[in-house]
Amino acid sequence: AIRMLELDGLVIMVPRKGAQVAQITEKDLNDVLEVRLGLEELAVKLACQRITESELQKLYQASRSFEQILETTDVAFHDVIYQATNNERLIQLLNNLREQMYRYRIEYLKDVKSRRSLVEEHDALYERMKNRDLAGAQKMIREHIERQQESIMQTVHHQSMTGVEEK
């Protein structure tokens, strides 16, 4: 398990000390977010073409419950899109990136304005996918990820300037 965390860049092995949580630099985070953006756009493209009525209903339900149970349903919302791609390799890559982003997404979700924006973005993405609007769905996921990237990078920059990780 520790080796898997090390391969994902989440821990580093220090001789005679063991495993330590890896510090993520702004560049590391930006690299992960750039990859996530490309993969999310691919996931939305494939899901928009392949999503079933049952999966659309699940996506709608995840979007509605998103306001109530934010963190868990954000994962559920994106999971429906990932599953609708029917592409196991893409799902695996996106889930690995999600693990690398986890601690920064928590900070992002603490902000009330960000939460409100996420609900609106999820609703807009659902509508575009329901209407099979491929270009609109890809544009929406790009804006969704870019907004998160900007907010998370501001948090990381603030933490690096103050030397304190917010809890």
Short mmCIF file of C-alpha atoms in Angstrom, two decimals:
data_model
loop_
_atom_site.label_atom_id
_atom_site.label_comp_id
_atom_site.label_asym_id
_atom_site.label_seq_id
_atom_site.Cartn_x
_atom_site.Cartn_y
_atom_site.Cartn_z
CA ALA A 1 0.00 0.00 0.00
CA ILE A 2 2.82 2.41 0.85
CA ARG A 3 4.52 1.58 -2.45
CA MET A 4 1.33 2.48 -4.33
CA LEU A 5 1.17 5.81 -2.50
CA GLU A 6 4.81 6.40 -3.39
CA LEU A 7 4.13 5.62 -7.06
CA ASP A 8 1.24 8.10 -6.99
CA GLY A 9 3.58 10.73 -5.54
CA LEU A 10 1.63 10.97 -2.27
CA VAL A 11 4.43 9.74 -0.01
CA ILE A 12 8.21 9.68 -0.18
CA MET A 13 10.42 7.05 1.38
CA VAL A 14 13.14 8.50 3.60
CA PRO A 15 16.01 6.13 4.49
CA ARG A 16 15.94 5.09 8.18
CA LYS A 17 12.79 7.17 8.75
CA GLY A 18 10.10 5.48 6.68
CA ALA A 19 7.29 7.03 4.70
CA GLN A 20 6.45 10.73 4.84
CA VAL A 21 3.63 12.65 3.21
CA ALA A 22 4.98 14.26 0.05
CA GLN A 23 4.78 18.03 -0.21
CA ILE A 24 3.07 19.06 -3.39
CA THR A 25 4.54 22.08 -5.11
CA GLU A 26 2.56 24.53 -7.22
CA LYS A 27 4.15 22.97 -10.31
CA ASP A 28 3.16 19.44 -9.22
CA LEU A 29 -0.38 20.57 -8.62
CA ASN A 30 -0.55 22.45 -11.90
CA ASP A 31 0.76 19.38 -13.75
CA VAL A 32 -1.94 17.19 -12.18
CA LEU A 33 -4.65 19.74 -12.98
CA GLU A 34 -3.53 20.03 -16.62
CA VAL A 35 -3.72 16.26 -17.02
CA ARG A 36 -7.08 16.14 -15.23
CA LEU A 37 -8.47 18.81 -17.55
CA GLY A 38 -7.57 16.82 -20.66
CA LEU A 39 -8.88 13.55 -19.24
CA GLU A 40 -12.12 15.12 -17.96
CA GLU A 41 -12.77 16.61 -21.40
CA LEU A 42 -12.24 13.17 -22.93
CA ALA A 43 -14.51 11.59 -20.31
CA VAL A 44 -17.28 14.13 -21.00
CA LYS A 45 -16.92 13.64 -24.76
CA LEU A 46 -17.21 9.86 -24.53
CA ALA A 47 -19.92 9.95 -21.86
CA CYS A 48 -21.97 12.48 -23.83
CA GLN A 49 -21.96 10.07 -26.77
CA ARG A 50 -22.55 6.89 -24.74
CA ILE A 51 -24.53 7.83 -21.63
CA THR A 52 -27.75 5.84 -21.13
CA GLU A 53 -31.05 7.15 -19.81
CA SER A 54 -30.37 5.30 -16.56
CA GLU A 55 -26.97 6.96 -16.21
CA LEU A 56 -28.52 10.35 -17.03
CA GLN A 57 -30.98 9.78 -14.19
CA LYS A 58 -28.10 8.91 -11.83
CA LEU A 59 -26.23 12.03 -12.95
CA TYR A 60 -29.32 14.14 -12.26
CA GLN A 61 -29.77 12.59 -8.81
CA ALA A 62 -26.09 13.13 -7.98
CA SER A 63 -26.42 16.75 -9.07
CA ARG A 64 -29.52 17.29 -6.89
CA SER A 65 -28.00 15.68 -3.81
CA PHE A 66 -24.76 17.58 -4.42
CA GLU A 67 -26.03 20.60 -2.53
CA GLN A 68 -26.79 18.46 0.53
CA ILE A 69 -23.72 16.27 0.82
CA LEU A 70 -21.11 18.18 -1.11
CA GLU A 71 -17.87 16.25 -0.96
CA THR A 72 -19.28 12.74 -1.35
CA THR A 73 -21.68 13.66 -4.12
CA ASP A 74 -19.04 15.59 -6.07
CA VAL A 75 -17.20 12.29 -6.35
CA ALA A 76 -20.46 10.47 -7.21
CA PHE A 77 -21.33 13.05 -9.90
CA HIS A 78 -17.98 12.65 -11.66
CA ASP A 79 -18.08 8.85 -11.18
CA VAL A 80 -21.28 8.62 -13.23
CA ILE A 81 -19.55 10.47 -16.08
CA TYR A 82 -16.46 8.27 -15.78
CA GLN A 83 -18.52 5.05 -15.81
CA ALA A 84 -20.51 6.26 -18.83
CA THR A 85 -17.27 6.37 -20.86
CA ASN A 86 -17.03 2.56 -20.71
CA ASN A 87 -13.26 3.05 -20.73
CA GLU A 88 -11.57 1.33 -17.77
CA ARG A 89 -8.13 2.85 -18.41
CA LEU A 90 -9.53 6.38 -18.45
CA ILE A 91 -11.49 5.68 -15.24
CA GLN A 92 -8.34 4.37 -13.54
CA LEU A 93 -6.30 7.44 -14.57
CA LEU A 94 -8.98 9.85 -13.39
CA ASN A 95 -9.31 8.06 -10.04
CA ASN A 96 -5.54 8.19 -9.52
CA LEU A 97 -5.55 11.93 -10.20
CA ARG A 98 -8.48 12.37 -7.82
CA GLU A 99 -6.38 10.87 -5.02
CA GLN A 100 -3.56 13.30 -5.74
CA MET A 101 -5.97 16.26 -5.68
CA TYR A 102 -7.92 15.24 -2.57
CA ARG A 103 -6.37 17.51 0.05
CA TYR A 104 -6.62 20.57 -2.18
CA ARG A 105 -10.19 19.89 -3.22
CA ILE A 106 -11.17 19.85 0.45
CA GLU A 107 -9.89 23.41 0.81
CA TYR A 108 -11.77 24.40 -2.33
CA LEU A 109 -15.02 22.89 -1.05
CA LYS A 110 -14.79 24.80 2.25
CA ASP A 111 -15.53 28.06 0.43
CA VAL A 112 -19.29 28.77 0.29
CA LYS A 113 -18.99 30.69 -3.01
CA SER A 114 -17.10 27.76 -4.55
CA ARG A 115 -19.78 25.31 -3.41
CA ARG A 116 -22.54 27.42 -4.96
CA SER A 117 -20.55 27.66 -8.19
CA LEU A 118 -19.99 23.88 -8.25
CA VAL A 119 -23.72 23.22 -7.97
CA GLU A 120 -24.43 25.56 -10.88
CA GLU A 121 -21.62 24.05 -12.96
CA HIS A 122 -22.80 20.49 -12.31
CA ASP A 123 -26.37 21.43 -13.28
CA ALA A 124 -25.14 23.08 -16.49
CA LEU A 125 -22.99 20.05 -17.35
CA TYR A 126 -25.91 17.69 -16.73
CA GLU A 127 -28.17 19.74 -19.04
CA ARG A 128 -25.59 19.72 -21.82
CA MET A 129 -25.04 15.98 -21.51
CA LYS A 130 -28.79 15.30 -21.40
CA ASN A 131 -29.14 17.26 -24.65
CA ARG A 132 -26.11 15.45 -26.14
CA ASP A 133 -24.46 18.85 -26.61
CA LEU A 134 -20.90 17.59 -27.01
CA ALA A 135 -19.25 20.97 -27.62
CA GLY A 136 -21.20 22.61 -24.78
CA ALA A 137 -20.41 19.77 -22.36
CA GLN A 138 -16.69 19.91 -23.18
CA LYS A 139 -16.68 23.70 -22.77
CA MET A 140 -18.48 23.37 -19.43
CA ILE A 141 -16.07 20.75 -18.02
CA ARG A 142 -13.10 22.86 -19.14
CA GLU A 143 -14.49 25.92 -17.32
CA HIS A 144 -15.33 23.75 -14.28
CA ILE A 145 -11.79 22.39 -13.98
CA GLU A 146 -10.14 25.73 -14.77
CA ARG A 147 -12.15 27.46 -12.00
CA GLN A 148 -11.08 24.79 -9.53
CA GLN A 149 -7.49 25.08 -10.72
CA GLU A 150 -7.46 28.84 -10.21
CA SER A 151 -8.95 28.59 -6.72
CA ILE A 152 -6.69 25.74 -5.63
CA MET A 153 -3.60 27.46 -6.97
CA GLN A 154 -4.52 30.59 -4.99
CA THR A 155 -4.79 28.46 -1.85
CA VAL A 156 -1.44 26.77 -2.49
CA HIS A 157 0.21 30.12 -3.24
CA HIS A 158 -1.23 31.61 -0.04
CA GLN A 159 0.00 28.63 1.97
CA SER A 160 3.48 28.86 0.45
CA MET A 161 3.63 32.59 1.22
CA THR A 162 2.51 32.15 4.83
CA GLY A 163 4.26 28.84 5.38
CA VAL A 164 1.11 27.46 6.97
CA GLU A 165 -1.20 24.74 5.69
CA GLU A 166 -4.80 25.64 6.51
CA LYS A 167 -6.79 23.02 8.34
#
